[in-house]
GROMACS .gro file of C-alpha atoms in nm:
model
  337
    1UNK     CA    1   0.000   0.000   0.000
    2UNK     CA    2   0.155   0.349  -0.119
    3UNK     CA    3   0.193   0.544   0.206
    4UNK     CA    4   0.102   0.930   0.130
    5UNK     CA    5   0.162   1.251   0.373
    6UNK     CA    6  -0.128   1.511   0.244
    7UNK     CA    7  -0.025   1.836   0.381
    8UNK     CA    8  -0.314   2.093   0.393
    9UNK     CA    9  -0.327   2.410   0.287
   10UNK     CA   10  -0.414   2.616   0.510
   11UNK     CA   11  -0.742   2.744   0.513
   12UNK     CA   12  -0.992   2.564   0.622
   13UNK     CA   13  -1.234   2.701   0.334
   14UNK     CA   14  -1.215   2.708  -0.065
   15UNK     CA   15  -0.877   2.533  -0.079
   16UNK     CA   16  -0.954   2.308   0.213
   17UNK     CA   17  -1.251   2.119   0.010
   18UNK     CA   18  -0.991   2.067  -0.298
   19UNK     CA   19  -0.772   1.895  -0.027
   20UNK     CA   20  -1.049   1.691   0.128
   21UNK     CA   21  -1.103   1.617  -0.221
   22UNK     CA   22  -0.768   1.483  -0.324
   23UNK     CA   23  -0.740   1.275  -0.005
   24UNK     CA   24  -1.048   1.090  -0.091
   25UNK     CA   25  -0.924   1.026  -0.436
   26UNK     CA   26  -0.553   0.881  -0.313
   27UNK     CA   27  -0.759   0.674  -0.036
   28UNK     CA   28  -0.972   0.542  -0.325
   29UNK     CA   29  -0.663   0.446  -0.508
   30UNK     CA   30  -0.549   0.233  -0.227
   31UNK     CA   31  -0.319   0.497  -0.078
   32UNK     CA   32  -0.298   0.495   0.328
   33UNK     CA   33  -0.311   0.864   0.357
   34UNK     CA   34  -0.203   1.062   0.665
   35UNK     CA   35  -0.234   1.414   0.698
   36UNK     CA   36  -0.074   1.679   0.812
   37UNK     CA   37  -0.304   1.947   0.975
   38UNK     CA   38  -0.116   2.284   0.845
   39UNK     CA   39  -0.384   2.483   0.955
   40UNK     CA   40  -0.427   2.397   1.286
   41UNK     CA   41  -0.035   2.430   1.373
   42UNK     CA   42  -0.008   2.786   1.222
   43UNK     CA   43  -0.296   2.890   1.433
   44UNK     CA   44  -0.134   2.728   1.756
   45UNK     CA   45   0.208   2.882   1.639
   46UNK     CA   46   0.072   3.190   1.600
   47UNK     CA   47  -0.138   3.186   1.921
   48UNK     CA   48   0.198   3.069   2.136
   49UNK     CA   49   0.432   3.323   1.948
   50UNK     CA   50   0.205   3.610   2.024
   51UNK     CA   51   0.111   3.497   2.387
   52UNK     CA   52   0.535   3.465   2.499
   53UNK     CA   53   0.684   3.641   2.274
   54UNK     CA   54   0.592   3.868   1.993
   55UNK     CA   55   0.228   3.971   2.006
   56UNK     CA   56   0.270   4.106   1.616
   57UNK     CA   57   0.352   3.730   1.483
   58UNK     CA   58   0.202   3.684   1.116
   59UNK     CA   59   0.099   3.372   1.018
   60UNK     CA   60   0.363   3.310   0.736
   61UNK     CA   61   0.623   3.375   1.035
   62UNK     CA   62   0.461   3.121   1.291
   63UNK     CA   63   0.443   2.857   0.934
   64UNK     CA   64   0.871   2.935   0.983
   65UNK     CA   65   0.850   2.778   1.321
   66UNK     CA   66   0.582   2.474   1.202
   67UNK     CA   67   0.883   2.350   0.908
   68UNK     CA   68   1.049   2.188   1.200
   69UNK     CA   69   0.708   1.948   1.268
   70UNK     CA   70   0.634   1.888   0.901
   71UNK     CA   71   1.009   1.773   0.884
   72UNK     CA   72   0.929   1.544   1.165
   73UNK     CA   73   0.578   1.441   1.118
   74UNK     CA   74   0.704   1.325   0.757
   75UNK     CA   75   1.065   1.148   0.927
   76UNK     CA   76   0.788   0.996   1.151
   77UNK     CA   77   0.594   0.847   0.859
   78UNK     CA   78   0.840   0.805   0.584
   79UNK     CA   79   0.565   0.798   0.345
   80UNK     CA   80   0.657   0.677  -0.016
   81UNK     CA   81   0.483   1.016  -0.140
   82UNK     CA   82   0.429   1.416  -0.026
   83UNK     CA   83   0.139   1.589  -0.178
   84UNK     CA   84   0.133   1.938  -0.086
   85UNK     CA   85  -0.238   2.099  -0.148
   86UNK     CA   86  -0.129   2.473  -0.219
   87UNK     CA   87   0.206   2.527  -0.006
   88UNK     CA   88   0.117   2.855   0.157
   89UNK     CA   89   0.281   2.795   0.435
   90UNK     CA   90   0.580   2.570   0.301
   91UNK     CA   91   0.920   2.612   0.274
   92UNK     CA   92   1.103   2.460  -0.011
   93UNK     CA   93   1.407   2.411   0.234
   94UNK     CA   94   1.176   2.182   0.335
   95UNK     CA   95   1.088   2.012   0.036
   96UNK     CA   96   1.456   1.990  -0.080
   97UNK     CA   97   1.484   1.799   0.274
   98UNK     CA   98   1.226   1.593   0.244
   99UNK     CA   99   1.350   1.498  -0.086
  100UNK     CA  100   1.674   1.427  -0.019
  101UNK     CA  101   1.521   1.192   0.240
  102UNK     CA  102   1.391   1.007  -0.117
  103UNK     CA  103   1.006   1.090  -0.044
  104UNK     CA  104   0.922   1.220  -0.370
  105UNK     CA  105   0.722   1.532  -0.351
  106UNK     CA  106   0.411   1.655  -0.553
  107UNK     CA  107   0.307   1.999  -0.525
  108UNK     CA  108  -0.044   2.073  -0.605
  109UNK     CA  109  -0.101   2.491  -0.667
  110UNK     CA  110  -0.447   2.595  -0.643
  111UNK     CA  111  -0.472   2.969  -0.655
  112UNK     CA  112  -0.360   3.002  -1.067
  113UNK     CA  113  -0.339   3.230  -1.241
  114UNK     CA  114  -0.389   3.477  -0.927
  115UNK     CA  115  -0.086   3.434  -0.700
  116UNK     CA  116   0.144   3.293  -0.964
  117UNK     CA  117   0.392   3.547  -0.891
  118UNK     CA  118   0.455   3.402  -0.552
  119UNK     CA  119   0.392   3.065  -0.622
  120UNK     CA  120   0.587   2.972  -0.904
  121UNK     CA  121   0.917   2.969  -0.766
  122UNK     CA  122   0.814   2.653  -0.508
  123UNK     CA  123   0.737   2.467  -0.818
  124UNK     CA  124   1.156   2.411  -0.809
  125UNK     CA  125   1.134   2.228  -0.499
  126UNK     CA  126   0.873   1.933  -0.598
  127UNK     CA  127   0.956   1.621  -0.788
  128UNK     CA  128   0.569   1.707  -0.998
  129UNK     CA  129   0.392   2.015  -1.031
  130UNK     CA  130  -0.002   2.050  -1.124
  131UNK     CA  131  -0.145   2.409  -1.144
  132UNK     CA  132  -0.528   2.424  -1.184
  133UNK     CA  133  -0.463   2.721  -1.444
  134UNK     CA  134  -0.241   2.658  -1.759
  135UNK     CA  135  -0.217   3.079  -1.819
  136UNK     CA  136   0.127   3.071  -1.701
  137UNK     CA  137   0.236   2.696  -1.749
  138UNK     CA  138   0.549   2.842  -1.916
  139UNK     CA  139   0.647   3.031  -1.623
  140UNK     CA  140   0.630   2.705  -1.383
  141UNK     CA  141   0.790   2.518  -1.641
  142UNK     CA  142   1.094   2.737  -1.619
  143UNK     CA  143   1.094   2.664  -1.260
  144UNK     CA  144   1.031   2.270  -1.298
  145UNK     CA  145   0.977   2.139  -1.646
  146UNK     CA  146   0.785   1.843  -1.514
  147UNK     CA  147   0.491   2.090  -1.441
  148UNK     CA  148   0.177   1.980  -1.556
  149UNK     CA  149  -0.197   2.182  -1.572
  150UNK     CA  150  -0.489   1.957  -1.485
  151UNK     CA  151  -0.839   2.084  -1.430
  152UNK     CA  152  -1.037   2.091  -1.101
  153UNK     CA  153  -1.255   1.748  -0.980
  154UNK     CA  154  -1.532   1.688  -0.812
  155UNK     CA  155  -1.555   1.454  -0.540
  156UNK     CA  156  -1.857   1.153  -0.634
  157UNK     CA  157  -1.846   1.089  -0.258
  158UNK     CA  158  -1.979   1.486  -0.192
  159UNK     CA  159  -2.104   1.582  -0.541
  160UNK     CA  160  -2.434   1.414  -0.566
  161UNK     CA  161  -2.766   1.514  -0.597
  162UNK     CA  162  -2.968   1.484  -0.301
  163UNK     CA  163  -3.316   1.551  -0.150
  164UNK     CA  164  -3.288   1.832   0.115
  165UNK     CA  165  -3.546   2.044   0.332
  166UNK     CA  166  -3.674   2.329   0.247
  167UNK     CA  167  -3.390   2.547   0.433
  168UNK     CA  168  -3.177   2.424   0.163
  169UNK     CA  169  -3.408   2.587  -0.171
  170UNK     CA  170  -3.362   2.862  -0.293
  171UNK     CA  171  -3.406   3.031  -0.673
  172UNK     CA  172  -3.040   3.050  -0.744
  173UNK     CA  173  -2.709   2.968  -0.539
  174UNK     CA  174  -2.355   3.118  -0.524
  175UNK     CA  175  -2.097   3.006  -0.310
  176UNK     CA  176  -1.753   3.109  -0.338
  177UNK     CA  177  -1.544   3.338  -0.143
  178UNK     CA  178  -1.642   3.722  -0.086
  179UNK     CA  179  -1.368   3.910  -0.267
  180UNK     CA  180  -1.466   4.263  -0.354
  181UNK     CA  181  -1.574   4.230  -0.716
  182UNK     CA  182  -1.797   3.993  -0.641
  183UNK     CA  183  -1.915   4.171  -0.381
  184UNK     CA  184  -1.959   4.461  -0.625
  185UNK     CA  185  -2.168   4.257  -0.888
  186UNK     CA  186  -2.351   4.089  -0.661
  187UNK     CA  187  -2.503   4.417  -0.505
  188UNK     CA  188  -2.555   4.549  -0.874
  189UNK     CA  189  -2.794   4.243  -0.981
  190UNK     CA  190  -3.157   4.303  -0.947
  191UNK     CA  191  -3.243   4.043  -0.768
  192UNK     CA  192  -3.617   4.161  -0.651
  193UNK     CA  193  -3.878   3.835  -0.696
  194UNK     CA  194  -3.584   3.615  -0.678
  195UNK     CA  195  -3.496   3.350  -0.363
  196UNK     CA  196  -3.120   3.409  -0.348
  197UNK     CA  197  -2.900   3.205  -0.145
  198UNK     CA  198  -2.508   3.335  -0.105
  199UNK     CA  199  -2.284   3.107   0.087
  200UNK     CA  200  -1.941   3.090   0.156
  201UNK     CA  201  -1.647   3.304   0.300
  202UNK     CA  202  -1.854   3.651   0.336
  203UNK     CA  203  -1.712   3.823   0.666
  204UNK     CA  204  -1.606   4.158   0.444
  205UNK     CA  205  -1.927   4.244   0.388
  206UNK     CA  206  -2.045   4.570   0.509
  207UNK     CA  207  -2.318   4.624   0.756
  208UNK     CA  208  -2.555   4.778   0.511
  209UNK     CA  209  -2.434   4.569   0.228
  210UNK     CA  210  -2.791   4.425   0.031
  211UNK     CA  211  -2.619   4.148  -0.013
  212UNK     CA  212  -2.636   4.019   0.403
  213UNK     CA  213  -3.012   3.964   0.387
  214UNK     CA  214  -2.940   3.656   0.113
  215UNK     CA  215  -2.644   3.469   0.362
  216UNK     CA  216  -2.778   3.105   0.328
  217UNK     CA  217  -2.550   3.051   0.719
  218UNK     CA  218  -2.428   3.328   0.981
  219UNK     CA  219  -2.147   3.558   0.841
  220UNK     CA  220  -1.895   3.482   1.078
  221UNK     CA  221  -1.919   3.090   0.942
  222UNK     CA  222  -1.761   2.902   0.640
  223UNK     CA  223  -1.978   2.708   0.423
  224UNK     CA  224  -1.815   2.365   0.403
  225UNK     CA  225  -1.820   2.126   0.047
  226UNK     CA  226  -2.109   1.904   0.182
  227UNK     CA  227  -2.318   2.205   0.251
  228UNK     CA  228  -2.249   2.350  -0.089
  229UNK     CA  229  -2.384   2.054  -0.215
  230UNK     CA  230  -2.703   2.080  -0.027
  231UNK     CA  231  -2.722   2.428  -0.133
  232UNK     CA  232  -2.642   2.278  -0.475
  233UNK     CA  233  -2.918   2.047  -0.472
  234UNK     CA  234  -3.213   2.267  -0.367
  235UNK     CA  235  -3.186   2.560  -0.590
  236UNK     CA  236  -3.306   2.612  -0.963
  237UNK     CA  237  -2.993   2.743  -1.109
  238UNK     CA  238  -2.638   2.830  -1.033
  239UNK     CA  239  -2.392   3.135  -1.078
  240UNK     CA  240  -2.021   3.148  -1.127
  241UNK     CA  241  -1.850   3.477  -1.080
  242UNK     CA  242  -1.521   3.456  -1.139
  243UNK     CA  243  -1.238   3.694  -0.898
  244UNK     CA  244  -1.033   3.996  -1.046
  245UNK     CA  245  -0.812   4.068  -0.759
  246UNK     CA  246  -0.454   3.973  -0.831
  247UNK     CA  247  -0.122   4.144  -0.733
  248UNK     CA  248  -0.114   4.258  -1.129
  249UNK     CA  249  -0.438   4.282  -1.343
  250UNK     CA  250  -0.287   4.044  -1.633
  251UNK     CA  251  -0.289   3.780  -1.328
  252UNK     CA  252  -0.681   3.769  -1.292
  253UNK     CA  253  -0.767   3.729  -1.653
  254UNK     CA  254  -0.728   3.312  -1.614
  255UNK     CA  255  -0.810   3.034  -1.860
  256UNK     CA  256  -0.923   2.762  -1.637
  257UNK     CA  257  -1.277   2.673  -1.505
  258UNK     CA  258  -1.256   2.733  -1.092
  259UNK     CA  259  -1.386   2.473  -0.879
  260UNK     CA  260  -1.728   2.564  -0.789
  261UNK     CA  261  -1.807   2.488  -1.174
  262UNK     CA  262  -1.718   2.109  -1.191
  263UNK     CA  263  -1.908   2.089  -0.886
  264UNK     CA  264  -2.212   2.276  -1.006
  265UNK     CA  265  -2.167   2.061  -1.309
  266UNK     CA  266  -2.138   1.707  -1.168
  267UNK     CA  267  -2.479   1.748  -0.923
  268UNK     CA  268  -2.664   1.850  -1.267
  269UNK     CA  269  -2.722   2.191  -1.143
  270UNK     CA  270  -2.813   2.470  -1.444
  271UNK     CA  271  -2.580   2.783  -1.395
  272UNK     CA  272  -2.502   3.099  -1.579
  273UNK     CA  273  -2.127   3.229  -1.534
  274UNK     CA  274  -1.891   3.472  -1.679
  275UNK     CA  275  -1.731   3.381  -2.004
  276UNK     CA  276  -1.382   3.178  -1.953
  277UNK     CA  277  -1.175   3.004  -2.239
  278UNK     CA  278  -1.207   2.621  -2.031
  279UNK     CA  279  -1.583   2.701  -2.051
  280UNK     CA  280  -1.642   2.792  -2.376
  281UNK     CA  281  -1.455   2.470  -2.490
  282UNK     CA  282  -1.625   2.293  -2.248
  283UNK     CA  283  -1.979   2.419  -2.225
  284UNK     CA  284  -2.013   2.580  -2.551
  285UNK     CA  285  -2.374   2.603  -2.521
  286UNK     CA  286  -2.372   2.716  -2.140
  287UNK     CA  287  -2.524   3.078  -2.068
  288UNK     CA  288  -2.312   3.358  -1.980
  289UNK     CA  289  -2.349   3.734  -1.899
  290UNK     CA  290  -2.119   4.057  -1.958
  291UNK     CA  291  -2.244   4.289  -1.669
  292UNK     CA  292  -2.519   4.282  -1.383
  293UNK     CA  293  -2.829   4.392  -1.577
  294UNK     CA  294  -2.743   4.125  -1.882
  295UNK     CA  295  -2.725   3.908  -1.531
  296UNK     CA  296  -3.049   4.026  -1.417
  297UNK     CA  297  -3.223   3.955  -1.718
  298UNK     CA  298  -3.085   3.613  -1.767
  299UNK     CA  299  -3.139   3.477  -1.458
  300UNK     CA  300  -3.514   3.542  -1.477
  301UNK     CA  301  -3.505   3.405  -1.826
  302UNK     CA  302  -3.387   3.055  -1.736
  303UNK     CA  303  -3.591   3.070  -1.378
  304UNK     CA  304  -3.841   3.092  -1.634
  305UNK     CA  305  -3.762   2.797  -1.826
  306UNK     CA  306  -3.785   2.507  -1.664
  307UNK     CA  307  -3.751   2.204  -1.962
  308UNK     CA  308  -3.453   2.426  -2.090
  309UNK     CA  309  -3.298   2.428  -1.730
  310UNK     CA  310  -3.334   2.047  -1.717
  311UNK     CA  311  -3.191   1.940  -2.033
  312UNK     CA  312  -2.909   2.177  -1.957
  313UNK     CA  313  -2.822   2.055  -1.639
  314UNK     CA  314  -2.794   1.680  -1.839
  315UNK     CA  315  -2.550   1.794  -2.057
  316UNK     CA  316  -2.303   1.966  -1.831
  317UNK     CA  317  -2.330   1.633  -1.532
  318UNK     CA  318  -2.271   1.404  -1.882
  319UNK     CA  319  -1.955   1.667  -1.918
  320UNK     CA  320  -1.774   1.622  -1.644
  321UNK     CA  321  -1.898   1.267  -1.578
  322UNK     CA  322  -1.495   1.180  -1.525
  323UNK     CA  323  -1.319   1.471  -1.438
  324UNK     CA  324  -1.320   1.321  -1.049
  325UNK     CA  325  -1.064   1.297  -0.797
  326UNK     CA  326  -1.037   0.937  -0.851
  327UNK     CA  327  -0.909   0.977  -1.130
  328UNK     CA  328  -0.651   1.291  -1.067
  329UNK     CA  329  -0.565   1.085  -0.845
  330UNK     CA  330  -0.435   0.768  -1.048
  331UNK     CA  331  -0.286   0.979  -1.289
  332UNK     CA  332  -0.069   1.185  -1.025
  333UNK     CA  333   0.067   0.870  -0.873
  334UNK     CA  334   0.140   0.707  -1.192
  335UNK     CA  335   0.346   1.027  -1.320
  336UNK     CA  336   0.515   1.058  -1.002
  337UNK     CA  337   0.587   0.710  -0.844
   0.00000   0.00000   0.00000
């Protein structure tokens, strides 16, 4: 049995469902998977540093002082593999010990084409590097040329359509984190006559934002994978908004399909999004809209429509019918073991 350290991002929203992900997907391929809780051990790290000694510690400084446990956690396990989900908070001293150790190391990057600037570099540290955005493959490639894009999964164990209260319904569903152009779309949509439901990461919003009466969970909470998919399951039709914020605008104009897509996709869930180049290759015939009142408009349009929501949602669940973690999974341990 192929023994696998999963380190975790970070987070524990967004990114942390794309890690729960791939573990289920190495465990399916007969992997015994132990993890290592990054998280959690940059929050006690933090929490000590600033209680003894320096009450300003960030959390990239306390990650410093965690390098020491991944070291031994992974010494501890000797696992024949080391995915990394991310690598916020990783060194790659680090990953140059852990592979001199011979514990090959996969490095998964998650937040393409956005933070490629700062994330690129760590590509030079793993034995195989996926990004979930090919935009700047070329740029990780000069960094490690066994750098590889593949797209996002969904997870058949979470992604399913199910039957859920009435709590759960709603008109249409977003989830995804609140990063201010959303935020600024969002509040620009007309969304009178329509049942709304906006989960997710949401704490920026401000206290007379329009968009806090439509929080499908409290604003100071996370909305974790299996309660997207409950979300997913009760409403009429989904929304992707893609982000814009990046450290340089040519950063936020990505390629790739994000997450919440394949997932929206593989419970048969309708959606309208913004226009991406994965998408229109992909779902050629899904809907998209150019500003909030083409939004508005099309949104009561397809609530409108119920046979043409339906045979939609058939087309894009046939889509992505194998684009699971299962089988990212087989095909990063065959390219790296």
């Amino acid at each position: 049995m192929t023994r696998v350290l999963l380190v975790e991002p970070g987070p524990d929203f967004s990114v942390a469902d794309v890690s729960n992900g791939w573990k289920a997907g190495l465990e399916a391929n007969g992997c015994d998977v132990k993890v290592f809780p990054m998280g959690h051990w940059v929050a006690w790290m933090s929490a000590a540093s600033q209680a003894i000694d320096d009450p300003d510690t960030t959390d990239h400084q306390a990650a410093q002082l965690v390098q020491p446990m991944l070291r031994g956690a992974a010494l501890d396990w000797w696992p024949d593999l080391v995915v990394v989900v991310s690598g916020f908070y990783v060194s790659g001293e680090t990953l140059n010990i852990l592979r001199a150790r011979r514990m090959p190391v996969a490095v998964i990057f998650t937040e393409s084409p956005y933070e490629d600037d700062d994330q690129a570099h760590l590509a030079a540290f793993a034995d195989l590097a996926i990004v979930n955005d090919p935009t700047n493959l070329d740029l990780f490639r000069q960094h490690n040329p066994n750098t590889h894009w593949m797209p996002h999964a969904w997870d058949p164990r979470v992604h399913r359509r199910q039957v859920v209260g009435k709590d759960y319904r709603s008109d249409v569903c977003f989830v995804g984190s609140g990063f201010p152009s959303r935020i600024e779309t969002l509040e620009a949509v007309d969304w009178r006559g329509i049942d709304f439901a906006l989960a997710g990461h949401w704490f920026g919003l401000t206290e007379d934002s329009p968009l806090r009466q439509y929080l499908a969970h409290p604003i100071d909470c996370c909305c974790p994978n299996d309660e997207a998919a409950k979300l997913y399951s009760g409403t009429k039709l989904g929304l992707n908004i893609y982000r814009r914020e990046a450290q340089r605008p040519e950063l936020s104009q990505g390629w790739a399909m994000g997450p919440r897509e394949v997932e929206l996709a593989a419970i048969g869930v309708p959606f309208i999004t913004e226009p991406r180049g994965e998408n229109r290759e992909r779902f050629p015939y899904l809907p998209t809209f150019d500003d909030p009142v083409d939004l508005s408009e099309k949104l009561r349009w397809w609530l409108g429509h119920d046979i043409e929501r339906q045979a939609l949602a058939r087309r894009l669940q046939a889509a992505v019918a194998e684009q699971t973690f299962d089988e990212h999974a087989r095909r990063l341990l065959a390219a790296v073991l």
